[in-house]
Each structure stands twice: as structure tokens, then as C-alpha cells.
PDB file of C-alpha atoms and ligand atoms in Angstrom:
ATOM      1  CA  MET X   2      67.877  27.025  56.110  1.00  0.00           C
ATOM      2  CA  ALA X   3      67.044  30.570  56.044  1.00  0.00           C
ATOM      3  CA  TYR X   4      63.222  31.389  54.783  1.00  0.00           C
ATOM      4  CA  THR X   5      62.932  35.486  53.740  1.00  0.00           C
ATOM      5  CA  MET X   6      59.741  36.164  53.681  1.00  0.00           C
ATOM      6  CA  ASN X   7      59.648  38.789  51.702  1.00  0.00           C
ATOM      7  CA  THR X   8      57.423  38.083  48.585  1.00  0.00           C
ATOM      8  CA  PRO X   9      54.373  36.432  50.667  1.00  0.00           C
ATOM      9  CA  TRP X  10      51.553  37.181  47.758  1.00  0.00           C
ATOM     10  CA  THR X  11      53.949  34.870  44.521  1.00  0.00           C
ATOM     11  CA  LEU X  12      52.782  30.884  44.602  1.00  0.00           C
ATOM     12  CA  ALA X  13      56.318  30.551  46.379  1.00  0.00           C
ATOM     13  CA  GLY X  14      56.439  33.026  48.682  1.00  0.00           C
ATOM     14  CA  ARG X  15      52.594  32.219  49.771  1.00  0.00           C
ATOM     15  CA  ASN X  16      53.429  28.137  50.408  1.00  0.00           C
ATOM     16  CA  LEU X  17      56.588  28.713  52.425  1.00  0.00           C
ATOM     17  CA  ALA X  18      54.639  31.258  54.482  1.00  0.00           C
ATOM     18  CA  ILE X  19      51.616  28.256  54.924  1.00  0.00           C
ATOM     19  CA  GLN X  20      54.764  25.766  55.387  1.00  0.00           C
ATOM     20  CA  LYS X  21      56.810  27.174  58.298  1.00  0.00           C
ATOM     21  CA  ALA X  22      53.808  28.497  59.714  1.00  0.00           C
ATOM     22  CA  ILE X  23      52.422  24.708  59.939  1.00  0.00           C
ATOM     23  CA  ALA X  24      55.384  23.429  60.956  1.00  0.00           C
ATOM     24  CA  GLU X  25      54.978  25.743  64.027  1.00  0.00           C
ATOM     25  CA  ILE X  26      52.123  24.361  64.578  1.00  0.00           C
ATOM     26  CA  TYR X  27      53.120  20.640  64.365  1.00  0.00           C
ATOM     27  CA  GLU X  28      55.662  21.919  67.025  1.00  0.00           C
ATOM     28  CA  GLN X  29      53.736  22.573  69.797  1.00  0.00           C
ATOM     29  CA  TYR X  30      51.487  20.043  69.223  1.00  0.00           C
ATOM     30  CA  PHE X  31      53.991  18.007  68.696  1.00  0.00           C
ATOM     31  CA  ALA X  32      55.260  19.034  72.147  1.00  0.00           C
ATOM     32  CA  GLY X  33      51.947  19.902  74.022  1.00  0.00           C
ATOM     33  CA  GLY X  34      49.596  17.575  72.603  1.00  0.00           C
ATOM     34  CA  PRO X  35      48.095  14.277  75.236  1.00  0.00           C
ATOM     35  CA  ARG X  36      49.740  11.594  75.732  1.00  0.00           C
ATOM     36  CA  TRP X  37      48.257   8.523  76.779  1.00  0.00           C
ATOM     37  CA  ILE X  38      47.997   4.645  75.885  1.00  0.00           C
ATOM     38  CA  ALA X  39      45.359   2.855  75.368  1.00  0.00           C
ATOM     39  CA  LYS X  40      46.317  -0.259  77.199  1.00  0.00           C
ATOM     40  CA  HIS X  41      47.809   1.937  79.925  1.00  0.00           C
ATOM     41  CA  LEU X  42      44.314   3.793  81.033  1.00  0.00           C
ATOM     42  CA  PRO X  43      44.201   3.920  84.662  1.00  0.00           C
ATOM     43  CA  GLN X  44      39.932   3.369  84.020  1.00  0.00           C
ATOM     44  CA  ARG X  45      40.480  -0.402  83.030  1.00  0.00           C
ATOM     45  CA  LYS X  46      40.591  -1.860  86.334  1.00  0.00           C
ATOM     46  CA  GLN X  47      37.691  -0.193  87.613  1.00  0.00           C
ATOM     47  CA  MET X  48      35.242  -1.262  84.017  1.00  0.00           C
ATOM     48  CA  GLY X  49      33.832  -4.351  86.082  1.00  0.00           C
ATOM     49  CA  ASP X  50      32.336  -2.616  88.765  1.00  0.00           C
ATOM     50  CA  TYR X  51      30.008  -0.087  87.125  1.00  0.00           C
ATOM     51  CA  ALA X  52      29.048  -2.363  84.121  1.00  0.00           C
ATOM     52  CA  SER X  53      25.910  -3.315  85.311  1.00  0.00           C
ATOM     53  CA  LYS X  54      24.707   0.688  85.273  1.00  0.00           C
ATOM     54  CA  LEU X  55      25.468   1.077  81.721  1.00  0.00           C
ATOM     55  CA  SER X  56      22.204   1.630  79.836  1.00  0.00           C
ATOM     56  CA  ASP X  57      20.980  -0.639  76.161  1.00  0.00           C
ATOM     57  CA  GLU X  58      21.018   3.338  74.865  1.00  0.00           C
ATOM     58  CA  SER X  59      24.321   4.181  76.054  1.00  0.00           C
ATOM     59  CA  LYS X  60      25.878   0.910  75.534  1.00  0.00           C
ATOM     60  CA  GLU X  61      24.662   1.103  71.392  1.00  0.00           C
ATOM     61  CA  ILE X  62      25.519   5.009  71.148  1.00  0.00           C
ATOM     62  CA  LEU X  63      29.433   3.881  72.338  1.00  0.00           C
ATOM     63  CA  LEU X  64      29.637   0.614  69.954  1.00  0.00           C
ATOM     64  CA  GLY X  65      28.480   3.175  67.405  1.00  0.00           C
ATOM     65  CA  ASP X  66      31.222   5.494  68.128  1.00  0.00           C
ATOM     66  CA  TYR X  67      33.735   2.859  67.923  1.00  0.00           C
ATOM     67  CA  GLY X  68      32.551   2.101  64.438  1.00  0.00           C
ATOM     68  CA  ILE X  69      32.819   5.292  63.107  1.00  0.00           C
ATOM     69  CA  GLU X  70      36.648   5.398  65.020  1.00  0.00           C
ATOM     70  CA  SER X  71      37.367   1.919  63.661  1.00  0.00           C
ATOM     71  CA  PHE X  72      37.187   3.893  59.861  1.00  0.00           C
ATOM     72  CA  ILE X  73      40.711   5.676  61.620  1.00  0.00           C
ATOM     73  CA  GLU X  74      43.129   3.500  58.343  1.00  0.00           C
ATOM     74  CA  ASP X  75      40.007   5.004  55.479  1.00  0.00           C
ATOM     75  CA  TYR X  76      40.331   9.112  57.144  1.00  0.00           C
ATOM     76  CA  ALA X  77      44.649   8.004  57.127  1.00  0.00           C
ATOM     77  CA  LEU X  78      44.541   7.508  53.767  1.00  0.00           C
ATOM     78  CA  MET X  79      42.543  10.741  52.581  1.00  0.00           C
ATOM     79  CA  ALA X  80      45.530  12.609  55.423  1.00  0.00           C
ATOM     80  CA  ILE X  81      47.974  10.646  53.302  1.00  0.00           C
ATOM     81  CA  GLN X  82      46.166  12.036  49.501  1.00  0.00           C
ATOM     82  CA  ALA X  83      45.624  16.208  51.439  1.00  0.00           C
ATOM     83  CA  SER X  84      49.140  15.924  52.316  1.00  0.00           C
ATOM     84  CA  GLY X  85      50.990  15.938  49.145  1.00  0.00           C
ATOM     85  CA  ASP X  86      54.093  17.076  49.397  1.00  0.00           C
ATOM     86  CA  SER X  87      53.781  19.107  52.176  1.00  0.00           C
ATOM     87  CA  ARG X  88      55.808  17.555  55.289  1.00  0.00           C
ATOM     88  CA  ALA X  89      54.624  19.581  57.874  1.00  0.00           C
ATOM     89  CA  ILE X  90      51.172  18.590  57.064  1.00  0.00           C
ATOM     90  CA  SER X  91      51.678  14.976  56.820  1.00  0.00           C
ATOM     91  CA  GLN X  92      53.850  15.106  59.949  1.00  0.00           C
ATOM     92  CA  THR X  93      50.728  16.574  62.075  1.00  0.00           C
ATOM     93  CA  TYR X  94      48.346  14.224  59.976  1.00  0.00           C
ATOM     94  CA  THR X  95      51.099  11.392  61.426  1.00  0.00           C
ATOM     95  CA  GLN X  96      50.120  12.591  64.528  1.00  0.00           C
ATOM     96  CA  TRP X  97      46.862  12.527  64.251  1.00  0.00           C
ATOM     97  CA  VAL X  98      46.000   9.189  62.786  1.00  0.00           C
ATOM     98  CA  PHE X  99      48.901   8.039  65.862  1.00  0.00           C
ATOM     99  CA  ASP X 100      46.070   9.915  68.332  1.00  0.00           C
ATOM    100  CA  GLU X 101      43.569   8.345  66.766  1.00  0.00           C
ATOM    101  CA  THR X 102      44.831   4.731  66.611  1.00  0.00           C
ATOM    102  CA  ARG X 103      43.657   5.137  70.315  1.00  0.00           C
ATOM    103  CA  HIS X 104      40.454   6.004  70.346  1.00  0.00           C
ATOM    104  CA  SER X 105      39.341   2.766  68.895  1.00  0.00           C
ATOM    105  CA  LYS X 106      40.812   0.826  71.340  1.00  0.00           C
ATOM    106  CA  ALA X 107      40.198   3.034  74.514  1.00  0.00           C
ATOM    107  CA  LEU X 108      36.261   1.772  73.411  1.00  0.00           C
ATOM    108  CA  TRP X 109      37.230  -1.560  72.227  1.00  0.00           C
ATOM    109  CA  TYR X 110      38.949  -2.477  75.891  1.00  0.00           C
ATOM    110  CA  CYS X 111      35.930   0.374  77.093  1.00  0.00           C
ATOM    111  CA  PHE X 112      33.429  -3.224  75.602  1.00  0.00           C
ATOM    112  CA  ILE X 113      35.705  -6.294  77.081  1.00  0.00           C
ATOM    113  CA  ASP X 114      36.871  -4.540  80.169  1.00  0.00           C
ATOM    114  CA  SER X 115      33.237  -4.308  81.407  1.00  0.00           C
ATOM    115  CA  ALA X 116      32.605  -7.057  79.398  1.00  0.00           C
ATOM    116  CA  LEU X 117      29.748  -5.523  77.931  1.00  0.00           C
ATOM    117  CA  TYR X 118      31.013  -7.608  74.303  1.00  0.00           C
ATOM    118  CA  SER X 119      32.644 -10.402  73.758  1.00  0.00           C
ATOM    119  CA  HIS X 120      36.304 -10.420  71.925  1.00  0.00           C
ATOM    120  CA  ARG X 121      33.961 -12.732  69.187  1.00  0.00           C
ATOM    121  CA  GLU X 122      31.521 -10.062  69.237  1.00  0.00           C
ATOM    122  CA  MET X 123      33.190  -7.386  68.590  1.00  0.00           C
ATOM    123  CA  ASP X 124      36.060  -8.802  66.708  1.00  0.00           C
ATOM    124  CA  GLU X 125      32.166  -9.714  64.181  1.00  0.00           C
ATOM    125  CA  TYR X 126      31.286  -5.982  64.508  1.00  0.00           C
ATOM    126  CA  THR X 127      34.876  -5.039  63.235  1.00  0.00           C
ATOM    127  CA  TYR X 128      35.096  -6.817  60.381  1.00  0.00           C
ATOM    128  CA  GLN X 129      31.551  -5.651  59.421  1.00  0.00           C
ATOM    129  CA  CYS X 130      33.365  -2.098  59.598  1.00  0.00           C
ATOM    130  CA  SER X 131      36.205  -2.752  57.741  1.00  0.00           C
ATOM    131  CA  GLN X 132      33.764  -3.893  54.502  1.00  0.00           C
ATOM    132  CA  HIS X 133      32.821  -0.270  54.289  1.00  0.00           C
ATOM    133  CA  VAL X 134      34.982   2.303  53.103  1.00  0.00           C
ATOM    134  CA  TRP X 135      34.956   6.233  53.455  1.00  0.00           C
ATOM    135  CA  THR X 136      36.393   8.611  51.202  1.00  0.00           C
ATOM    136  CA  PHE X 137      36.157  12.361  51.975  1.00  0.00           C
ATOM    137  CA  GLU X 138      34.790  12.962  48.249  1.00  0.00           C
ATOM    138  CA  LEU X 139      31.641  10.952  49.203  1.00  0.00           C
ATOM    139  CA  GLN X 140      31.532  13.075  52.749  1.00  0.00           C
ATOM    140  CA  THR X 141      32.153  16.093  51.111  1.00  0.00           C
ATOM    141  CA  GLY X 142      31.441  16.048  47.799  1.00  0.00           C
ATOM    142  CA  HIS X 143      35.211  17.550  47.076  1.00  0.00           C
ATOM    143  CA  GLU X 144      38.371  16.026  46.504  1.00  0.00           C
ATOM    144  CA  ALA X 145      41.068  15.821  49.938  1.00  0.00           C
ATOM    145  CA  THR X 146      42.892  18.577  49.579  1.00  0.00           C
ATOM    146  CA  PRO X 147      45.548  20.222  52.693  1.00  0.00           C
ATOM    147  CA  GLU X 148      43.306  23.135  53.132  1.00  0.00           C
ATOM    148  CA  ARG X 149      39.702  21.520  52.898  1.00  0.00           C
ATOM    149  CA  GLY X 150      40.726  18.549  54.901  1.00  0.00           C
ATOM    150  CA  ALA X 151      41.683  21.457  57.469  1.00  0.00           C
ATOM    151  CA  ALA X 152      38.696  23.043  57.291  1.00  0.00           C
ATOM    152  CA  TYR X 153      36.373  19.568  57.737  1.00  0.00           C
ATOM    153  CA  ALA X 154      38.584  18.466  60.564  1.00  0.00           C
ATOM    154  CA  ILE X 155      37.365  22.096  62.831  1.00  0.00           C
ATOM    155  CA  ALA X 156      33.635  20.647  62.428  1.00  0.00           C
ATOM    156  CA  GLN X 157      34.385  17.157  62.765  1.00  0.00           C
ATOM    157  CA  GLU X 158      36.779  17.192  65.598  1.00  0.00           C
ATOM    158  CA  ARG X 159      33.887  19.015  67.681  1.00  0.00           C
ATOM    159  CA  GLN X 160      31.262  17.473  66.805  1.00  0.00           C
ATOM    160  CA  THR X 161      32.964  14.357  68.301  1.00  0.00           C
ATOM    161  CA  LYS X 162      34.464  16.142  71.335  1.00  0.00           C
ATOM    162  CA  LYS X 163      30.641  17.487  72.418  1.00  0.00           C
ATOM    163  CA  ASN X 164      29.659  13.118  71.590  1.00  0.00           C
ATOM    164  CA  TYR X 165      32.322  12.654  73.933  1.00  0.00           C
ATOM    165  CA  ARG X 166      31.966  14.502  76.639  1.00  0.00           C
ATOM    166  CA  ASP X 167      28.197  14.430  76.378  1.00  0.00           C
ATOM    167  CA  MET X 168      28.694  10.848  76.729  1.00  0.00           C
ATOM    168  CA  GLN X 169      30.680  11.363  79.926  1.00  0.00           C
ATOM    169  CA  ARG X 170      27.877  13.597  81.206  1.00  0.00           C
ATOM    170  CA  ARG X 171      25.141  10.675  79.979  1.00  0.00           C
ATOM    171  CA  VAL X 172      27.251   8.043  81.253  1.00  0.00           C
ATOM    172  CA  TRP X 173      28.320   9.746  84.832  1.00  0.00           C
ATOM    173  CA  GLN X 174      24.819  10.030  85.811  1.00  0.00           C
ATOM    174  CA  GLU X 175      23.552   6.296  84.330  1.00  0.00           C
ATOM    175  CA  TYR X 176      27.176   4.932  87.232  1.00  0.00           C
ATOM    176  CA  GLY X 177      24.589   6.982  89.958  1.00  0.00           C
ATOM    177  CA  CYS X 178      26.180  10.862  89.789  1.00  0.00           C
ATOM    178  CA  PRO X 179      29.913   9.712  91.855  1.00  0.00           C
ATOM    179  CA  ARG X 180      31.435  12.584  93.870  1.00  0.00           C
ATOM    180  CA  ASP X 181      34.860  12.851  95.737  1.00  0.00           C
ATOM    181  CA  ALA X 182      35.255  14.259  99.501  1.00  0.00           C
ATOM    182  CA  THR X 183      34.465  17.935  98.378  1.00  0.00           C
ATOM    183  CA  GLN X 184      30.976  17.147  96.182  1.00  0.00           C
ATOM    184  CA  ARG X 185      32.935  17.532  92.703  1.00  0.00           C
ATOM    185  CA  PRO X 186      31.766  14.810  90.414  1.00  0.00           C
ATOM    186  CA  VAL X 187      34.327  12.028  89.755  1.00  0.00           C
ATOM    187  CA  TYR X 188      34.796  10.132  86.487  1.00  0.00           C
ATOM    188  CA  PRO X 189      35.392   6.371  86.706  1.00  0.00           C
ATOM    189  CA  ALA X 190      34.980   3.454  84.298  1.00  0.00           C
ATOM    190  CA  ILE X 191      33.803   4.622  80.603  1.00  0.00           C
ATOM    191  CA  ALA X 192      32.477   8.548  82.221  1.00  0.00           C
ATOM    192  CA  GLY X 193      36.721   8.781  82.749  1.00  0.00           C
ATOM    193  CA  VAL X 194      37.410   7.493  78.734  1.00  0.00           C
ATOM    194  CA  LEU X 195      35.515   9.406  77.664  1.00  0.00           C
ATOM    195  CA  GLY X 196      36.583  12.872  78.781  1.00  0.00           C
ATOM    196  CA  THR X 197      40.240  11.628  78.206  1.00  0.00           C
ATOM    197  CA  LEU X 198      38.732  11.440  73.726  1.00  0.00           C
ATOM    198  CA  ALA X 199      37.166  14.590  74.537  1.00  0.00           C
ATOM    199  CA  THR X 200      40.144  16.143  75.729  1.00  0.00           C
ATOM    200  CA  ASP X 201      42.005  14.555  72.615  1.00  0.00           C
ATOM    201  CA  GLU X 202      39.271  15.327  70.476  1.00  0.00           C
ATOM    202  CA  GLY X 203      39.361  19.722  71.302  1.00  0.00           C
ATOM    203  CA  TYR X 204      42.823  19.478  71.526  1.00  0.00           C
ATOM    204  CA  HIS X 205      42.819  18.387  67.304  1.00  0.00           C
ATOM    205  CA  GLU X 206      39.623  21.114  66.854  1.00  0.00           C
ATOM    206  CA  ALA X 207      42.296  23.480  68.071  1.00  0.00           C
ATOM    207  CA  VAL X 208      45.673  22.041  65.266  1.00  0.00           C
ATOM    208  CA  PHE X 209      42.909  22.436  62.633  1.00  0.00           C
ATOM    209  CA  ARG X 210      41.960  25.744  63.438  1.00  0.00           C
ATOM    210  CA  LYS X 211      45.053  26.677  63.708  1.00  0.00           C
ATOM    211  CA  ILE X 212      45.520  25.623  60.040  1.00  0.00           C
ATOM    212  CA  THR X 213      42.440  26.994  58.742  1.00  0.00           C
ATOM    213  CA  ARG X 214      43.745  30.313  59.944  1.00  0.00           C
ATOM    214  CA  VAL X 215      47.124  29.875  58.471  1.00  0.00           C
ATOM    215  CA  TYR X 216      45.240  29.814  54.984  1.00  0.00           C
ATOM    216  CA  LEU X 217      42.839  32.028  56.050  1.00  0.00           C
ATOM    217  CA  LYS X 218      45.806  34.611  55.819  1.00  0.00           C
ATOM    218  CA  PHE X 219      48.033  33.754  53.393  1.00  0.00           C
ATOM    219  CA  TRP X 220      45.821  32.596  50.319  1.00  0.00           C
ATOM    220  CA  PRO X 221      42.317  34.462  52.299  1.00  0.00           C
ATOM    221  CA  ASP X 222      40.198  33.174  48.199  1.00  0.00           C
ATOM    222  CA  LYS X 223      41.286  28.970  48.585  1.00  0.00           C
ATOM    223  CA  ALA X 224      40.907  29.004  53.044  1.00  0.00           C
ATOM    224  CA  LEU X 225      37.107  30.280  51.485  1.00  0.00           C
ATOM    225  CA  GLN X 226      36.205  28.839  48.951  1.00  0.00           C
ATOM    226  CA  ALA X 227      37.930  25.524  50.827  1.00  0.00           C
ATOM    227  CA  MET X 228      35.420  26.220  53.829  1.00  0.00           C
ATOM    228  CA  TRP X 229      32.510  26.321  51.803  1.00  0.00           C
ATOM    229  CA  ASP X 230      32.988  23.532  50.208  1.00  0.00           C
ATOM    230  CA  VAL X 231      33.413  21.468  52.996  1.00  0.00           C
ATOM    231  CA  TYR X 232      30.342  23.883  55.350  1.00  0.00           C
ATOM    232  CA  GLU X 233      27.580  24.038  52.536  1.00  0.00           C
ATOM    233  CA  LYS X 234      26.672  20.125  53.157  1.00  0.00           C
ATOM    234  CA  TYR X 235      28.410  19.225  56.375  1.00  0.00           C
ATOM    235  CA  ARG X 236      26.685  15.968  58.131  1.00  0.00           C
ATOM    236  CA  MET X 237      27.600  13.437  60.703  1.00  0.00           C
ATOM    237  CA  PRO X 238      30.728  10.635  59.290  1.00  0.00           C
ATOM    238  CA  MET X 239      29.462   9.085  56.417  1.00  0.00           C
ATOM    239  CA  VAL X 240      29.702   5.223  57.512  1.00  0.00           C
ATOM    240  CA  LYS X 241      27.596   2.214  57.248  1.00  0.00           C
ATOM    241  CA  LEU X 242      27.350   0.451  60.377  1.00  0.00           C
ATOM    242  CA  PRO X 243      25.911  -3.139  61.075  1.00  0.00           C
ATOM    243  CA  ASN X 244      24.682  -1.021  64.194  1.00  0.00           C
ATOM    244  CA  ALA X 245      23.099   1.713  62.246  1.00  0.00           C
ATOM    245  CA  GLU X 246      19.422   1.616  62.956  1.00  0.00           C
ATOM    246  CA  ALA X 247      19.705   0.365  67.076  1.00  0.00           C
ATOM    247  CA  PHE X 248      22.458   3.628  66.859  1.00  0.00           C
ATOM    248  CA  LEU X 249      20.569   6.355  65.325  1.00  0.00           C
ATOM    249  CA  ASP X 250      17.888   5.222  67.561  1.00  0.00           C
ATOM    250  CA  ALA X 251      19.853   5.610  70.593  1.00  0.00           C
ATOM    251  CA  VAL X 252      21.083   9.026  69.476  1.00  0.00           C
ATOM    252  CA  LEU X 253      18.212  10.274  68.731  1.00  0.00           C
ATOM    253  CA  SER X 254      15.927   8.702  71.485  1.00  0.00           C
ATOM    254  CA  THR X 255      18.768  10.063  74.110  1.00  0.00           C
ATOM    255  CA  GLY X 256      18.931  14.034  72.022  1.00  0.00           C
ATOM    256  CA  ILE X 257      23.127  13.112  71.721  1.00  0.00           C
ATOM    257  CA  ASP X 258      22.590  14.245  68.595  1.00  0.00           C
ATOM    258  CA  SER X 259      20.091  16.048  66.052  1.00  0.00           C
ATOM    259  CA  PRO X 260      20.425  17.579  63.021  1.00  0.00           C
ATOM    260  CA  ARG X 261      19.663  21.369  64.535  1.00  0.00           C
ATOM    261  CA  ALA X 262      22.063  20.570  67.589  1.00  0.00           C
ATOM    262  CA  VAL X 263      24.939  20.484  64.435  1.00  0.00           C
ATOM    263  CA  VAL X 264      23.866  23.929  62.629  1.00  0.00           C
ATOM    264  CA  LYS X 265      23.799  24.976  66.759  1.00  0.00           C
ATOM    265  CA  ASP X 266      26.751  23.681  67.905  1.00  0.00           C
ATOM    266  CA  ILE X 267      29.198  22.416  65.268  1.00  0.00           C
ATOM    267  CA  LEU X 268      29.098  24.248  62.280  1.00  0.00           C
ATOM    268  CA  LYS X 269      28.484  28.060  64.209  1.00  0.00           C
ATOM    269  CA  PRO X 270      31.005  28.356  66.394  1.00  0.00           C
ATOM    270  CA  THR X 271      32.989  27.056  64.330  1.00  0.00           C
ATOM    271  CA  TYR X 272      32.439  30.337  61.482  1.00  0.00           C
ATOM    272  CA  GLU X 273      32.848  32.486  64.526  1.00  0.00           C
ATOM    273  CA  SER X 274      36.091  31.028  65.232  1.00  0.00           C
ATOM    274  CA  LEU X 275      37.320  32.063  61.850  1.00  0.00           C
ATOM    275  CA  GLY X 276      35.613  35.917  62.563  1.00  0.00           C
ATOM    276  CA  LEU X 277      32.261  34.748  60.520  1.00  0.00           C
ATOM    277  CA  GLU X 278      28.986  34.944  62.358  1.00  0.00           C
ATOM    278  CA  SER X 279      27.194  33.059  60.017  1.00  0.00           C
ATOM    279  CA  ARG X 280      26.816  29.972  57.264  1.00  0.00           C
ATOM    280  CA  ALA X 281      25.540  33.694  54.882  1.00  0.00           C
ATOM    281  CA  ALA X 282      28.403  35.429  55.657  1.00  0.00           C
ATOM    282  CA  VAL X 283      30.864  32.531  54.912  1.00  0.00           C
ATOM    283  CA  LYS X 284      29.583  31.804  51.300  1.00  0.00           C
ATOM    284  CA  ARG X 285      30.286  36.264  50.793  1.00  0.00           C
ATOM    285  CA  ALA X 286      33.100  35.685  51.800  1.00  0.00           C
ATOM    286  CA  ALA X 287      34.120  32.722  49.636  1.00  0.00           C
ATOM    287  CA  ARG X 288      32.549  34.932  46.854  1.00  0.00           C
ATOM    288  CA  GLU X 289      34.171  38.130  47.648  1.00  0.00           C
ATOM    289  CA  SER X 290      37.691  36.984  47.948  1.00  0.00           C
ATOM    290  CA  TRP X 291      37.812  35.980  44.505  1.00  0.00           C
ATOM    291  CA  ASP X 292      37.651  39.632  43.772  1.00  0.00           C
ATOM    292  CA  LEU X 293      40.477  40.715  46.244  1.00  0.00           C
ATOM    293  CA  PRO X 294      43.708  41.861  44.285  1.00  0.00           C
ATOM    294  CA  GLU X 295      46.872  40.130  44.019  1.00  0.00           C
ATOM    295  CA  GLY X 296      49.315  39.801  47.065  1.00  0.00           C
ATOM    296  CA  ALA X 297      46.500  40.272  49.368  1.00  0.00           C
ATOM    297  CA  VAL X 298      46.221  39.355  52.922  1.00  0.00           C
ATOM    298  CA  ILE X 299      44.107  38.534  55.876  1.00  0.00           C
ATOM    299  CA  GLN X 300      45.290  40.521  59.243  1.00  0.00           C
ATOM    300  CA  VAL X 301      43.962  38.881  61.714  1.00  0.00           C
ATOM    301  CA  GLY X 302      43.065  41.202  64.571  1.00  0.00           C
ATOM    302  CA  ASP X 303      43.868  44.426  65.450  1.00  0.00           C
ATOM    303  CA  THR X 304      47.522  44.766  64.114  1.00  0.00           C
ATOM    304  CA  LEU X 305      49.043  43.089  61.351  1.00  0.00           C
ATOM    305  CA  ASP X 306      51.468  39.819  61.015  1.00  0.00           C
ATOM    306  CA  PRO X 307      54.828  40.928  61.328  1.00  0.00           C
ATOM    307  CA  ASP X 308      54.891  37.791  58.557  1.00  0.00           C
ATOM    308  CA  ILE X 309      53.274  39.880  56.567  1.00  0.00           C
ATOM    309  CA  THR X 310      55.615  43.110  54.275  1.00  0.00           C
ATOM    310  CA  GLU X 311      55.076  46.463  53.838  1.00  0.00           C
ATOM    311  CA  ASP X 312      54.569  44.982  49.594  1.00  0.00           C
ATOM    312  CA  ALA X 313      51.441  42.480  50.596  1.00  0.00           C
ATOM    313  CA  ILE X 314      48.172  44.170  50.839  1.00  0.00           C
ATOM    314  CA  PRO X 315      46.442  43.519  54.134  1.00  0.00           C
ATOM    315  CA  TYR X 316      42.399  43.355  54.309  1.00  0.00           C
ATOM    316  CA  ARG X 317      40.006  42.879  57.667  1.00  0.00           C
ATOM    317  CA  MET X 318      37.601  40.227  57.065  1.00  0.00           C
ATOM    318  CA  ASN X 319      34.725  41.416  58.496  1.00  0.00           C
ATOM    319  CA  ALA X 320      32.014  39.104  60.487  1.00  0.00           C
ATOM    320  CA  ASP X 321      29.983  39.761  57.366  1.00  0.00           C
ATOM    321  CA  GLY X 322      31.757  38.280  55.348  1.00  0.00           C
ATOM    322  CA  THR X 323      32.732  41.658  54.053  1.00  0.00           C
ATOM    323  CA  PHE X 324      36.623  42.925  53.546  1.00  0.00           C
ATOM    324  CA  THR X 325      38.059  46.087  54.052  1.00  0.00           C
ATOM    325  CA  PRO X 326      41.268  47.452  52.985  1.00  0.00           C
ATOM    326  CA  VAL X 327      43.080  47.608  55.571  1.00  0.00           C
ATOM    327  CA  SER X 328      44.875  51.018  55.504  1.00  0.00           C
ATOM    328  CA  ALA X 329      49.178  51.420  56.731  1.00  0.00           C
TER     329      ALA X 329
HETATM  330 FE1  FE2 M 413      38.025  10.239  67.594  1.00  0.00          FE
HETATM  331 FE1  FE2 M 414      39.588  13.741  66.892  1.00  0.00          FE
END
């Protein structure tokens, strides 16, 4: 099938360009994404040796992390809604749901192999989690769309990545800071699994960032409005956890997460990775993008994208959220 790229500013043209670009992102994701299976994680054999070293706070936080990951079926439902009839987005989410499903499994093995909780306790906890439903609408106040789903996911993936990295370091310290013969840190048992989870989340963050940049390029006003919709009131995943109180106490007392850290470590870098310096800049860009003429596209970087034809009207988005026309 031949794609003609000569009218990226019409509704059909924009959509074609977006679908083609997302299909390419999916190809890269599928070809280069992390490949591992929870049951076959090598760290499972090490769990017994390290189980007694884990603190109660870490145990509580990891249980909460498991709880959040166990809501994957609700996220999968959101993915179906947010994919619409786009095969490229649907493929991407299918791979993502597969990746995420093994996260809760990996944590489940951590608890069972370390004998931190019994099968019965884990079953009961999981069942209690399943009594609640997470929805995108409840989380963000907006209906799920492909562009909102991608923009929201950048921040959430980044937050989970940071959480797993921080927890990996914490658990490593509780294990007594193990190092190899050359003094390099080694991450056995749960510390190793957390590193694997963090790598997955970082990979997801990059995939959704690429997708959002595609929308930003070909459909700036829609993409920027979606970003503002989901970042304006961004917060921790809104799921009901059976150990909510103990989880929150542990999170706060260990300093693993805080509202301030969310702004500094999650939201600000997310805005910056999309070319905007601050929350105010996102708001301004969302507002000003409505005044861009029909046919406007956003030039990413210093050179005009070869996919953008002569007939499109390229603009540069500045870090403060204003737009400047790019003269040919
Ligand atoms: Fe995850
Ligand atoms: Fe993820």
C-alpha cells in the first residue's frame, strides 16, 4: 500500500501521517523492547537468601506497587477505548499490556519466593484489589482518547520508573550494599527484579513520548490540549489499595514519593522532553495553538521534517509555549 503524504493538514492526511508514524514506533518497540518472562527471572533462586533483610516499610511499599500493577485489566480496558479504530495504537497497547502484566507477576514471585506472604495472603490481597475499578475518567477527569492516553502515560511510566529505581537502591542498601570483586554494585533477588521493572517502565515512557511527539507535530492543537487535560491535575494512580494507609505511611516516611517530587522529578522533565519549560508554558501553548492557521504543523528541531510538504505551514514551538512561523 502506498501512502501519499502530500496533504498532511487535511483531516485524512493528518490521520494518515499519524498512523504511519505510530506504526513505525510500534515496529521499533516490538523489535527492541525488553524480553523476559516473570516465571523465568534468574533472581527467583536468590530470594530465600535475602528475604530476612527486607524492612517492613519496603515490604509494605512493594505490596502497594503490586496492588497498583494488579489493576492492569482496567488499564487494558482504557487501552481498548483509547485505541479507537487505529491498528497502530492498538498493537502498541497490546504489547504494553503484555509487558505490564508480567510486572505484577514478577512482584508476586518476589513475595512468594521470599516467603514474605503466603499464597492465601496474596490471593486475598489480589481479590480485594479486584473489587475496585480504575478508570481514565476518574484519574484525569477526561474521556480516554489516543492523544490523552499517550500524554498521561509518559508521566505515569516515568513515575513508576522512578519509584522502582528508588526502591531498587533502597532494597540494595537493606541487603547490605552487595558488590562484586571490582566493587561494582550487584543487585540480587528483589533488588534485581526492581531494576528489570524500572527498565521496562523507562522503555514505555520513551514509546509514549514518541507517540505524543507525533501528535504534537501533525496535530499541535489537539496534542497540546490533551497534554493540558492530563497534566493539569496529575496525581498518583487513583486505585484503592487494601493496605492504602500503611502503604502511604511507608511511602511518606521513607521519602520515596511526595507531591513536591512529582512536580520536580516527574512533571517538569515530562514538559521539558516535549519542548516546554514549565506548566505555564504547557497551558500557554495549549491556548495559543488554537490560533494557529489551518494546516499548521510543528517543526521539531532545527530542520523541517521531510514528511512535511511545502504546502503545510510550519511553526516552531518555543519553550515558553509561544509559536513562531518558520520561514522557508
Ligand atoms: Fe508496570
Ligand atoms: Fe509501564
